[in-house]
XYZ file of N, CA and C in Angstrom:
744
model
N 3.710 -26.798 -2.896
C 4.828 -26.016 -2.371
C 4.674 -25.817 -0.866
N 5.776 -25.694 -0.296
C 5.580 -25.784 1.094
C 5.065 -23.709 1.865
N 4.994 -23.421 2.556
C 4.850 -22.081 2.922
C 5.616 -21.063 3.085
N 7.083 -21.930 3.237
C 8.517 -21.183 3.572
C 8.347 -20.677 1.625
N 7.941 -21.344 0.706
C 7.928 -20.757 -0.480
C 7.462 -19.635 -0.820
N 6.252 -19.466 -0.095
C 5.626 -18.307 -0.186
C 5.829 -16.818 0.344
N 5.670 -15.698 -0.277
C 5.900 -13.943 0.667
C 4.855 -14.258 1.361
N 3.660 -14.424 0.906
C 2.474 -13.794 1.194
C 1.588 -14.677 1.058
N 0.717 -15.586 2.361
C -0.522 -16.449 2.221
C -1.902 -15.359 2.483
N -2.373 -15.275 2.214
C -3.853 -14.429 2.555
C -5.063 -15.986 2.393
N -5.531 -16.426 3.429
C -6.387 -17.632 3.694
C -7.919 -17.156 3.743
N -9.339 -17.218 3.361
C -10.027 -17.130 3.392
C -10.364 -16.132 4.069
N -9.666 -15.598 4.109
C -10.200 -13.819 4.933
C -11.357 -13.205 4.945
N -11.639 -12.731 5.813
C -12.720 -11.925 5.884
C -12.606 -10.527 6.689
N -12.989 -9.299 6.348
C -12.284 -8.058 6.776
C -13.864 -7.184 7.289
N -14.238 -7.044 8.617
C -15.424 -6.816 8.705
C -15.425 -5.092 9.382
N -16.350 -3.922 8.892
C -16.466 -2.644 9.603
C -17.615 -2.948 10.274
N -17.834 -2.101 11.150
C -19.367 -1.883 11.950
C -19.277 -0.841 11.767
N -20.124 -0.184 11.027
C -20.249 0.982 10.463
C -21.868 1.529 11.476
N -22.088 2.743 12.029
C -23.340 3.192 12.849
C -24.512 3.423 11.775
N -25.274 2.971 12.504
C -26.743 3.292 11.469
C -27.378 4.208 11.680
N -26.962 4.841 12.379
C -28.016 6.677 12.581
C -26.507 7.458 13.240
N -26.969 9.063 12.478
C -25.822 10.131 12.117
C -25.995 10.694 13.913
N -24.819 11.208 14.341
C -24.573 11.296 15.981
C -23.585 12.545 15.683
N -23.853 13.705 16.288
C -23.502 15.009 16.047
C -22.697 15.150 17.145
N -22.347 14.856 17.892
C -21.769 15.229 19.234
C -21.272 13.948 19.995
N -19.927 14.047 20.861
C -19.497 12.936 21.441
C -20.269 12.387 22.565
N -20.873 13.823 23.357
C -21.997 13.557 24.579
C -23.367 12.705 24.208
N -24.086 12.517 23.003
C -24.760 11.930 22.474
C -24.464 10.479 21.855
N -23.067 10.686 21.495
C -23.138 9.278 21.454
C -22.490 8.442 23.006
N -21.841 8.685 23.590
C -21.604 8.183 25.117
C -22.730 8.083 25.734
N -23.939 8.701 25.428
C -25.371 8.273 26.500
C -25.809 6.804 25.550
N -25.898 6.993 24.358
C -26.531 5.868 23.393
C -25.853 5.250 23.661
N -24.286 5.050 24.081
C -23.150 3.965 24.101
C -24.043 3.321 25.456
N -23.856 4.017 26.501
C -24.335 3.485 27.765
C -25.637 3.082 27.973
N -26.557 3.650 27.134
C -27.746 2.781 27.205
C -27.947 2.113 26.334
N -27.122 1.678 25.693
C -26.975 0.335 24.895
C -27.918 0.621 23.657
N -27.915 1.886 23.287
C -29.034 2.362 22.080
C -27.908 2.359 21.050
N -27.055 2.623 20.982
C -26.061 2.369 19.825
C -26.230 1.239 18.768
N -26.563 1.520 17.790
C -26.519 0.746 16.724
C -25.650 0.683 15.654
N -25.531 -0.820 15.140
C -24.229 -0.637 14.042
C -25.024 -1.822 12.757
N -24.586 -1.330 11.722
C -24.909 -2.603 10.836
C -23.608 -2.741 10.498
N -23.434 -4.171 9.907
C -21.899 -4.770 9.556
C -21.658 -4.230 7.954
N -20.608 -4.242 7.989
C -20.061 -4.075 6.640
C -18.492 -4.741 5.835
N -19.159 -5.893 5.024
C -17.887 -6.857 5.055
C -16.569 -6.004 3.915
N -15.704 -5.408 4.280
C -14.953 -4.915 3.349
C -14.109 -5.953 2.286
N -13.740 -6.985 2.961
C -13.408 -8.369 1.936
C -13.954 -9.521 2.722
N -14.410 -10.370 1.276
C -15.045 -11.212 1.437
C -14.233 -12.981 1.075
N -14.137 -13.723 1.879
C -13.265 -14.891 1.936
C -12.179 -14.797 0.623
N -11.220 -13.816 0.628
C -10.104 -13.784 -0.441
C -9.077 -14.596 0.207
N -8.790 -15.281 -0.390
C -7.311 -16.186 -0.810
C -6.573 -15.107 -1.617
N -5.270 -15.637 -1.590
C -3.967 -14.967 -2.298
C -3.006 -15.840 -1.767
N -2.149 -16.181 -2.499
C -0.912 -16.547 -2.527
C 0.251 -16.208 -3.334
N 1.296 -15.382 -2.678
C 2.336 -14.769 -3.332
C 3.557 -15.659 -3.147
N 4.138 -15.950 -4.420
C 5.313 -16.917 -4.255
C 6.648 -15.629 -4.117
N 8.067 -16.054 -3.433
C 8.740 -15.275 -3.125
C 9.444 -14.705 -4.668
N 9.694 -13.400 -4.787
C 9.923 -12.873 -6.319
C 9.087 -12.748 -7.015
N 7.839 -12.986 -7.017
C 7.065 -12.688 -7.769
C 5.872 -11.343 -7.954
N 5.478 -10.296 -8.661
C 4.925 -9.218 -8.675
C 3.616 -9.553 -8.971
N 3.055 -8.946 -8.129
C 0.942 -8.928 -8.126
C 0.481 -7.563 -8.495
N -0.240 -7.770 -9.417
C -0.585 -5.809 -9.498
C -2.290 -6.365 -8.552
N -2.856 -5.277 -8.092
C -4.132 -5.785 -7.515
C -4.828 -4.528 -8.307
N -6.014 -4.715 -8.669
C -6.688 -3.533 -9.386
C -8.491 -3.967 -9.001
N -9.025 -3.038 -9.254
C -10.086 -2.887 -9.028
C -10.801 -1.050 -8.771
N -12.124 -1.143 -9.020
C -12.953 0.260 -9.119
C -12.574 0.887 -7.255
N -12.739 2.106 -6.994
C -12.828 2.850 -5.941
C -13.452 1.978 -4.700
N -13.574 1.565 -4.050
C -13.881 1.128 -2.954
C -14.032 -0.479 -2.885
N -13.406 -1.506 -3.727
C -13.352 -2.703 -4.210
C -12.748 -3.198 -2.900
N -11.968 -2.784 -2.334
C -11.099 -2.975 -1.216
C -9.796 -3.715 -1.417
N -9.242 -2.863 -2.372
C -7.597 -2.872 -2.969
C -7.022 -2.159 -1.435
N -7.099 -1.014 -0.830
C -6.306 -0.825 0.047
C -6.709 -1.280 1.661
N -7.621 -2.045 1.746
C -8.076 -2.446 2.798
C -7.359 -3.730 2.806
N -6.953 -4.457 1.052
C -6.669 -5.350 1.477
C -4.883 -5.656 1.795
N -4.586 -4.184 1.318
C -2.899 -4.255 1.586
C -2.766 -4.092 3.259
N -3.660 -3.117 3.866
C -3.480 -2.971 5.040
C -3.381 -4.062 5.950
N -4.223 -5.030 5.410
C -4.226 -6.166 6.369
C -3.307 -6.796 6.062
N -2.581 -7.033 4.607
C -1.201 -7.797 5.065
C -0.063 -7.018 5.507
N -0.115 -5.754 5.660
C 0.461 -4.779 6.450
C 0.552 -5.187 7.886
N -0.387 -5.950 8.336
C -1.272 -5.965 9.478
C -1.500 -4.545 10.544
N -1.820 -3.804 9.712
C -2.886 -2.613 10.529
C -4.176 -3.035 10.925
N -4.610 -3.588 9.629
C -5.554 -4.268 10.054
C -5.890 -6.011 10.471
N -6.775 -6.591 11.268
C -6.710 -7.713 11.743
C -7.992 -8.615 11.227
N -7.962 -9.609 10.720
C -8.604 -10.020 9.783
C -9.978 -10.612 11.139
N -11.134 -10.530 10.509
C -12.519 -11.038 11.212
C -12.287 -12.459 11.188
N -11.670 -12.942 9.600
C -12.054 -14.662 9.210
C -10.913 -14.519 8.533
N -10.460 -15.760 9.066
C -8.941 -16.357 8.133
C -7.955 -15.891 8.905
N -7.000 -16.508 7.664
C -5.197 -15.803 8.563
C -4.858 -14.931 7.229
N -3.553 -14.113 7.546
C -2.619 -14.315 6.916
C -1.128 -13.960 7.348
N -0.205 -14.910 6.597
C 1.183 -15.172 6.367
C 2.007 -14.276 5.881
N 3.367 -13.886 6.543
C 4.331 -12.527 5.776
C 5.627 -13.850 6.151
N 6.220 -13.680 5.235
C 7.699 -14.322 4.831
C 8.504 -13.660 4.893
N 9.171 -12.398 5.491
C 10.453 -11.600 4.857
C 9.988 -10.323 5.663
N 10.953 -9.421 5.147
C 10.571 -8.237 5.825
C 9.880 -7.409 4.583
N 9.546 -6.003 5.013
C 8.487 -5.505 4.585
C 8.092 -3.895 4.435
N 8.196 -3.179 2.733
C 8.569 -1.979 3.059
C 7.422 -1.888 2.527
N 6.490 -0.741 3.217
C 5.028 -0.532 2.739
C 4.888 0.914 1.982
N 4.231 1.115 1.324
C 4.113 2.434 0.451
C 2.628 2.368 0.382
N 1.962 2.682 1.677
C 0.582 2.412 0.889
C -0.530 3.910 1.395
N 0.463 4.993 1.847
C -0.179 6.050 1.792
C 0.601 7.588 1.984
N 0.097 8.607 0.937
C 1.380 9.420 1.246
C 1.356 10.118 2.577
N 2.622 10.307 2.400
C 3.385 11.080 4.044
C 3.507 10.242 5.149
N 2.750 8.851 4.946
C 2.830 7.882 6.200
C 4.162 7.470 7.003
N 4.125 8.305 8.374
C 5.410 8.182 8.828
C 6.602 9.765 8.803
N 5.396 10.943 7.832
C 6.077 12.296 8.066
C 5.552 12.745 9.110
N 6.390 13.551 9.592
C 5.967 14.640 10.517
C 6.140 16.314 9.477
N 4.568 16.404 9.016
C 4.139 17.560 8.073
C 5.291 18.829 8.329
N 5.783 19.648 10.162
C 6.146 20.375 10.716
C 7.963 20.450 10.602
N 8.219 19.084 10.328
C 9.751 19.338 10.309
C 10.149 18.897 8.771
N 11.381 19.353 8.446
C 12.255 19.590 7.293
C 11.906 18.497 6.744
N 11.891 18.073 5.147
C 12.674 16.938 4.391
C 13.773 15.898 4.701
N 14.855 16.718 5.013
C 16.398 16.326 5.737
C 15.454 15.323 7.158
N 15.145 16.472 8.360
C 14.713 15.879 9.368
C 13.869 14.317 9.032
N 12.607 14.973 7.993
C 11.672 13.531 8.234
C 12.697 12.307 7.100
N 13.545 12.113 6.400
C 13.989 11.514 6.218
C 15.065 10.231 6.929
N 14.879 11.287 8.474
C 15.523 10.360 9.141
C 14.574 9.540 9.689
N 13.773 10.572 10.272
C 12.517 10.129 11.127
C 11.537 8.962 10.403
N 11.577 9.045 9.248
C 11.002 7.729 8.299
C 11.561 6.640 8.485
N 13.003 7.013 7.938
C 14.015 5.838 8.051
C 14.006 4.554 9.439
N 13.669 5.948 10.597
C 13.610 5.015 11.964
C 12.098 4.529 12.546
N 11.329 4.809 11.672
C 9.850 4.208 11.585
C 10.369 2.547 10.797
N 10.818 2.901 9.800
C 11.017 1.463 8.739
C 12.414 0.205 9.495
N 12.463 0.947 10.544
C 13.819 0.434 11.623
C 14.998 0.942 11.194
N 15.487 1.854 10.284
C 16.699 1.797 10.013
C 17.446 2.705 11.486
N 18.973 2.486 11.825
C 19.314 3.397 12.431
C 19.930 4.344 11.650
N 20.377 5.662 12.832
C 20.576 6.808 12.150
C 21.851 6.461 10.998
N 23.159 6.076 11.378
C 23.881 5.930 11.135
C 23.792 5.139 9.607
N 22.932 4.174 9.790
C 22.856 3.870 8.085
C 21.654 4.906 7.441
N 21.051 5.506 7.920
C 20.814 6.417 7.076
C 21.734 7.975 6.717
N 22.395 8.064 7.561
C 23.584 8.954 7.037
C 24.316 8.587 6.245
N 24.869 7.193 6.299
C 25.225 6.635 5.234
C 24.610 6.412 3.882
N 23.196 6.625 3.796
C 22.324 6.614 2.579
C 21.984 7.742 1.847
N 22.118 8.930 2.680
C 21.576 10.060 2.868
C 21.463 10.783 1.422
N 22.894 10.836 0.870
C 22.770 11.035 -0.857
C 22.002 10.438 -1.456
N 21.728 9.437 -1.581
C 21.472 7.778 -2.469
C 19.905 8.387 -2.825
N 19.234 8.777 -1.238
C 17.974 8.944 -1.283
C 17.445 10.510 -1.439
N 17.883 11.664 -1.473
C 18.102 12.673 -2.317
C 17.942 12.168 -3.561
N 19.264 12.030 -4.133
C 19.244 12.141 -5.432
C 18.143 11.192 -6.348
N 17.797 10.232 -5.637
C 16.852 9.568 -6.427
C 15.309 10.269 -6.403
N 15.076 11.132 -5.236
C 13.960 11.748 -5.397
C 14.328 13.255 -5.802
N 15.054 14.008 -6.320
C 15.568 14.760 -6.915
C 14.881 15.594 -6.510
N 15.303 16.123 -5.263
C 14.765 16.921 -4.170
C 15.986 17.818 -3.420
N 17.058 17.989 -4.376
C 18.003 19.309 -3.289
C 18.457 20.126 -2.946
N 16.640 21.160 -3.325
C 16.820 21.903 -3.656
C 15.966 22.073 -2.663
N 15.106 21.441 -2.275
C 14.396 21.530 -0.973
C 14.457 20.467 0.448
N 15.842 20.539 0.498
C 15.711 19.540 1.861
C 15.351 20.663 2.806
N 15.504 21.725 3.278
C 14.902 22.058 4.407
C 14.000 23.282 4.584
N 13.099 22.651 3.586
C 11.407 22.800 3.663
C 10.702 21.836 4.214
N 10.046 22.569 5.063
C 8.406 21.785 5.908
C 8.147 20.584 4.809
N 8.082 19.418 5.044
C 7.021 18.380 4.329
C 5.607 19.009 4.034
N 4.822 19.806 4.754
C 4.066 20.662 4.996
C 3.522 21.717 3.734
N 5.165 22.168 3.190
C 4.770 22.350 1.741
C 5.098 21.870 0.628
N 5.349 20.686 0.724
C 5.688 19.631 -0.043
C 3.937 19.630 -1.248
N 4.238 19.227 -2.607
C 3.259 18.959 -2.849
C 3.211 17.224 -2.407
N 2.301 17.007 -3.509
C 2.009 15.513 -2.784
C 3.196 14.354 -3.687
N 3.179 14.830 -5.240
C 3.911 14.156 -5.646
C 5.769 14.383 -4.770
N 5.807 15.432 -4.526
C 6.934 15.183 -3.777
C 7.162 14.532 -2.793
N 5.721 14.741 -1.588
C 5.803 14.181 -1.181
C 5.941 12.709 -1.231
N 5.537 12.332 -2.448
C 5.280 10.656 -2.822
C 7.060 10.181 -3.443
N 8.072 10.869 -4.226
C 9.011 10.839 -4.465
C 10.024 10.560 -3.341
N 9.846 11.453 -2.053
C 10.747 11.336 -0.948
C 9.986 9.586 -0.472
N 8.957 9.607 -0.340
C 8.733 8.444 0.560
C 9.097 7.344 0.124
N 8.840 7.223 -1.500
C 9.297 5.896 -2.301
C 10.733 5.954 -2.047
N 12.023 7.015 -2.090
C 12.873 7.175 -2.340
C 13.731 6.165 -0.839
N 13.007 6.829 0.275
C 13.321 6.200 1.567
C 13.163 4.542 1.775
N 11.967 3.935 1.530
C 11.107 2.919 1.485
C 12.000 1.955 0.639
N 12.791 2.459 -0.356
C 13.480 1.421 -1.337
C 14.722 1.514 -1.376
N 15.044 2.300 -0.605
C 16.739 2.832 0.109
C 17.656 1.198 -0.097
N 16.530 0.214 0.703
C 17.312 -1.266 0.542
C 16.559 -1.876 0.315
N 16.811 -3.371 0.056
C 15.797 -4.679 -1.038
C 15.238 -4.771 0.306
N 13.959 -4.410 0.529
C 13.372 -5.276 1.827
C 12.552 -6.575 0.733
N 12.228 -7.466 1.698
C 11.652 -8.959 1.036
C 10.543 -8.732 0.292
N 9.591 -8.219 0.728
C 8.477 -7.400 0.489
C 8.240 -5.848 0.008
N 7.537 -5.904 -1.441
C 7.342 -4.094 -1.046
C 5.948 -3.861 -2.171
N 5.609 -2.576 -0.724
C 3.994 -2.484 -1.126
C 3.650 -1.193 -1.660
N 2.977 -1.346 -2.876
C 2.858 0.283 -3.906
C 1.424 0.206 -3.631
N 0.556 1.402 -2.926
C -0.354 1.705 -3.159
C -0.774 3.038 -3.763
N -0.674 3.399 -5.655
C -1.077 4.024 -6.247
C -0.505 5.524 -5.238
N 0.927 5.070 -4.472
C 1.178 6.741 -5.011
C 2.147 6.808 -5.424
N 2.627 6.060 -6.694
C 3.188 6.796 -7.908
C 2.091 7.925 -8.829
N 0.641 7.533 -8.341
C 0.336 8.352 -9.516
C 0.138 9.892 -9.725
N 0.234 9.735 -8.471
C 0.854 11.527 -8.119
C 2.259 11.690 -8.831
N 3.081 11.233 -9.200
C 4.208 11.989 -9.845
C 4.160 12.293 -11.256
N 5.091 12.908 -11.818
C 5.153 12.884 -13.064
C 5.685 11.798 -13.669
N 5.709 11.630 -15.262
C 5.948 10.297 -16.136
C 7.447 9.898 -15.784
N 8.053 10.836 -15.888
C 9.712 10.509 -15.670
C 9.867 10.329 -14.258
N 9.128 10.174 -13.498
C 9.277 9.692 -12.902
C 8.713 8.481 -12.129
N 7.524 8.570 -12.709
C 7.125 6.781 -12.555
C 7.524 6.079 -12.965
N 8.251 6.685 -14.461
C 9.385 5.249 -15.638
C 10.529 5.096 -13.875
N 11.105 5.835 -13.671
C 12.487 5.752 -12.878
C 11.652 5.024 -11.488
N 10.306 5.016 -11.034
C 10.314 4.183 -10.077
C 9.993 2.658 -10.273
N 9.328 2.650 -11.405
C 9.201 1.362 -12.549
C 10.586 0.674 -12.609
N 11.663 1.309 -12.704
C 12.982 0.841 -12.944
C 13.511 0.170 -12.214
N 13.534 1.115 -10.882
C 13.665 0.446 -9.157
C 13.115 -0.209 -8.962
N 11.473 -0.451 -9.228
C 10.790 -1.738 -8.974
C 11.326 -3.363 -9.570
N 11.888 -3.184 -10.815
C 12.196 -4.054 -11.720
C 13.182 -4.561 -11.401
N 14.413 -2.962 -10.826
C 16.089 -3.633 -10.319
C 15.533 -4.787 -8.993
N 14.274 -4.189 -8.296
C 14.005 -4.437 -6.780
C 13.782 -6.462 -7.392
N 13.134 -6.496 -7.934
C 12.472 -7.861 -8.615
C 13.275 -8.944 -9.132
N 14.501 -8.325 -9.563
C 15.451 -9.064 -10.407
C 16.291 -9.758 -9.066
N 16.224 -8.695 -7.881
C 17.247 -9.568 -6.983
C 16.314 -10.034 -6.036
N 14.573 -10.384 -5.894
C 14.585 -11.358 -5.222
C 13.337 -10.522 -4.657
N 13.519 -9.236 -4.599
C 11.861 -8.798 -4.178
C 10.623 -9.422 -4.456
N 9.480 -9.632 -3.858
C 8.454 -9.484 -3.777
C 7.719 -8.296 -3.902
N 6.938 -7.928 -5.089
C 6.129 -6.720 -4.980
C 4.665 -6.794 -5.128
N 3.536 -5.977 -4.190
C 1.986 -5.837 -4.423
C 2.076 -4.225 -5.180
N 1.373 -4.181 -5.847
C 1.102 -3.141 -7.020
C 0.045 -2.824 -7.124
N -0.681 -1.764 -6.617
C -1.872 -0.996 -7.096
C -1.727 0.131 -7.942
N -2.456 -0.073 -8.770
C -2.954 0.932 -9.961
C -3.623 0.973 -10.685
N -4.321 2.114 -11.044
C -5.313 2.475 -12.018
C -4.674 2.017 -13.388
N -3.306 2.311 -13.473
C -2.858 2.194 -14.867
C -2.836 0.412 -15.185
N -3.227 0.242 -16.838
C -3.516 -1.114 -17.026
C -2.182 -1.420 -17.981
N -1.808 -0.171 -18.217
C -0.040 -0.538 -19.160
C 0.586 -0.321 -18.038
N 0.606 -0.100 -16.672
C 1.714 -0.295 -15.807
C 1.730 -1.710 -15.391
N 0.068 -1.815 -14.804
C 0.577 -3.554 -14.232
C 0.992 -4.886 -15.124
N 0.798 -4.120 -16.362
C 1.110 -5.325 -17.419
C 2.540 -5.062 -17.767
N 3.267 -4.459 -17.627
C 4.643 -4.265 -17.430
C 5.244 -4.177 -16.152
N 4.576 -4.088 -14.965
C 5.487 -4.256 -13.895
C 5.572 -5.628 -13.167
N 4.075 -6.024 -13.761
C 3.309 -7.315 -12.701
C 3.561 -8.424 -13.853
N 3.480 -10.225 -13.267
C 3.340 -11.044 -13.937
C 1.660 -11.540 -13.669
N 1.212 -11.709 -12.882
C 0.097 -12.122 -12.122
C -0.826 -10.726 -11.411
N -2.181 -11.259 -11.074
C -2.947 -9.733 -11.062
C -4.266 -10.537 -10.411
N -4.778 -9.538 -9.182
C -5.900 -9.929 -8.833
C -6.777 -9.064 -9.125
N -8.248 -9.090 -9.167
C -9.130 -8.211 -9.797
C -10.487 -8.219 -8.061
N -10.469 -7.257 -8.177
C -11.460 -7.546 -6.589
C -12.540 -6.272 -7.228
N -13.747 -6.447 -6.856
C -15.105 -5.621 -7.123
C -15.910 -6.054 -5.502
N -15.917 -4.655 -4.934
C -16.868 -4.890 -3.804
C -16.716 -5.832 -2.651
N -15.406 -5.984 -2.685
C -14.384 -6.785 -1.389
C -14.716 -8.205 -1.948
N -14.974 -9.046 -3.073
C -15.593 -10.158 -3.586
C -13.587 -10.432 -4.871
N -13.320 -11.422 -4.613
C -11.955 -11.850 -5.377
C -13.175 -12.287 -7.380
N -12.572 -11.340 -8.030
C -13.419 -11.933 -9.483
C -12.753 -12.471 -10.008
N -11.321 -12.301 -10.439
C -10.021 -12.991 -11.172
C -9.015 -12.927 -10.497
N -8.490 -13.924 -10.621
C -6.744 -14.003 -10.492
C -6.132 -14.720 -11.641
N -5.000 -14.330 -11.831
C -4.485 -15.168 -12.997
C -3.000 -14.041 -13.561
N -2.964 -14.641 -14.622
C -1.855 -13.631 -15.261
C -2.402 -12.334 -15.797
N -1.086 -11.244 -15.748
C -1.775 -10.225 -15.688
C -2.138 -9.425 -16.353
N -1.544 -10.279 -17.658
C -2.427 -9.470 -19.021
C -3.854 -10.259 -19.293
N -3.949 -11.094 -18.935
C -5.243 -11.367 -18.759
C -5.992 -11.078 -17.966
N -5.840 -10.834 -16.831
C -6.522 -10.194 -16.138
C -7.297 -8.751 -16.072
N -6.314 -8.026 -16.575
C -6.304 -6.795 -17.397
C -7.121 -5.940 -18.490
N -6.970 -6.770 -19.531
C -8.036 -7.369 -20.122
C -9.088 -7.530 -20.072
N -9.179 -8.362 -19.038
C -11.230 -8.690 -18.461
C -11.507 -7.562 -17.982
N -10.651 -7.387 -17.111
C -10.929 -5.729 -15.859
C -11.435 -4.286 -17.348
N -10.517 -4.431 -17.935
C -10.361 -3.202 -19.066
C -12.168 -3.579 -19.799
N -12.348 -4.477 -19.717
C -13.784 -4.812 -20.801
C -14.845 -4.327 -19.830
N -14.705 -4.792 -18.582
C -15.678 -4.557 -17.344
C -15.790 -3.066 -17.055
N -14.692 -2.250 -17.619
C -14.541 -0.986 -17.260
C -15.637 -0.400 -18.527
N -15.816 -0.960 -19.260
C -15.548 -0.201 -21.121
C -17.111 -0.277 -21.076
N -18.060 -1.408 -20.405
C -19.159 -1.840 -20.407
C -20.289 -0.871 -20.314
């Protein structure tokens, strides 16, 4: 297949921290060690030569234990982060969900940061006034548009952001496990949107703990342990292995 086929190439990547090897209490202490070149770092590879290839329409759940580097590795096709080794490829545009409140301002209203999101994700004002119901009512929030985000809990907070983020089919769209802050009725109803999102042409990455979500939302599934790729394949199989590895 050629590349124009693909959302998403991820090429032999490699995702590297320099993490410090002795604890530094103060900024004045570490600026003398900086300058006398006493600063030390050991490396720390967060992913290790992963491949991925996402064909356009097609859903990836990515799963793996706490620090596997499931969200290190969305970030980088986010490109927040910039890969040490390898490339990777984005096809389309690109609505990211991969942390809550990303893009609130905690201090102003619901109403307010709904715009202010909107014009992070590029929208202008005007089509979001034009949306303005659409995305209310789907996060069934109106009863508090003008409360602080601030006292938002988190699942609300996670309701408004999905609600904004999927306002329109972007080419791409990225779930990082905060549906699981909401309640059931409402992960079925973002499950739904994901599915309407899929049927017309989306691309979706899917993180979650849950192993009956990605086997109903996802066709295909990568399994990562310790930034190291263990499976790819379909995603009840994948699932499966992961679920036995868990059970062990």
């Amino acid at each position: 297949m050629k590349n124009e086929d693909y959302a998403i190439i991820v090429d032999h990547t490699t995702v590297r921290f320099n993490m410090a090897s002795e604890r530094i209490d103060n900024l004045k202490e570490y600026f003398v060690k900086l300058a006398k070149r006493e600063l030390m770092f050991k490396e720390f590879l967060a992913l290790k030569d992963i491949s991925l290839k996402v064909k356009k329409g097609e859903a990836w759940g990515i799963v793996g234990t706490n620090g596997s580097g499931k969200s290190t590795l969305l970030k980088l096709i986010c490109g927040i982060l910039k890969p040490y080794k390898g490339t990777v490829t984005i096809n389309g545009s690109m609505a990211p969900l991969i942390e809550l409140g990303a893009g609130f301002d905690p201090d102003l209203t619901a109403r307010e940061n709904i715009f202010l999101n909107g014009a992070v994700l590029g929208h202008d004002k005007y089509f979001m006034q034009e949306h303005f119901e659409e995305i209310v009512d789907f996060a069934e929030l109106q009863n508090f548009l003008d409360m602080p985000i601030k006292n938002y809990s988190s699942g609300m907070s996670a309701r408004l952001g999905f609600a904004v983020a999927t306002v329109t089919r972007p080419d791409i769209l990225i779930c990082d496990e905060v549906l699981a802050v909401g309640d059931y009725a409402f992960q079925q109803k973002c499950e739904k949107r994901m599915q309407d999102m899929r049927d017309s042409g989306t691309t979706l990455l899917y993180v979650s703990h849950s192993a009956e979500s990605v086997k109903s939302v996802c066709e295909r599934a990568l399994w990562l342990n310790k930034g190291e790729s263990v499976m790819i394949g379909n995603a009840e199989e994948v699932m499966d292995h992961y679920i036995e590895f868990l059970e062990c």
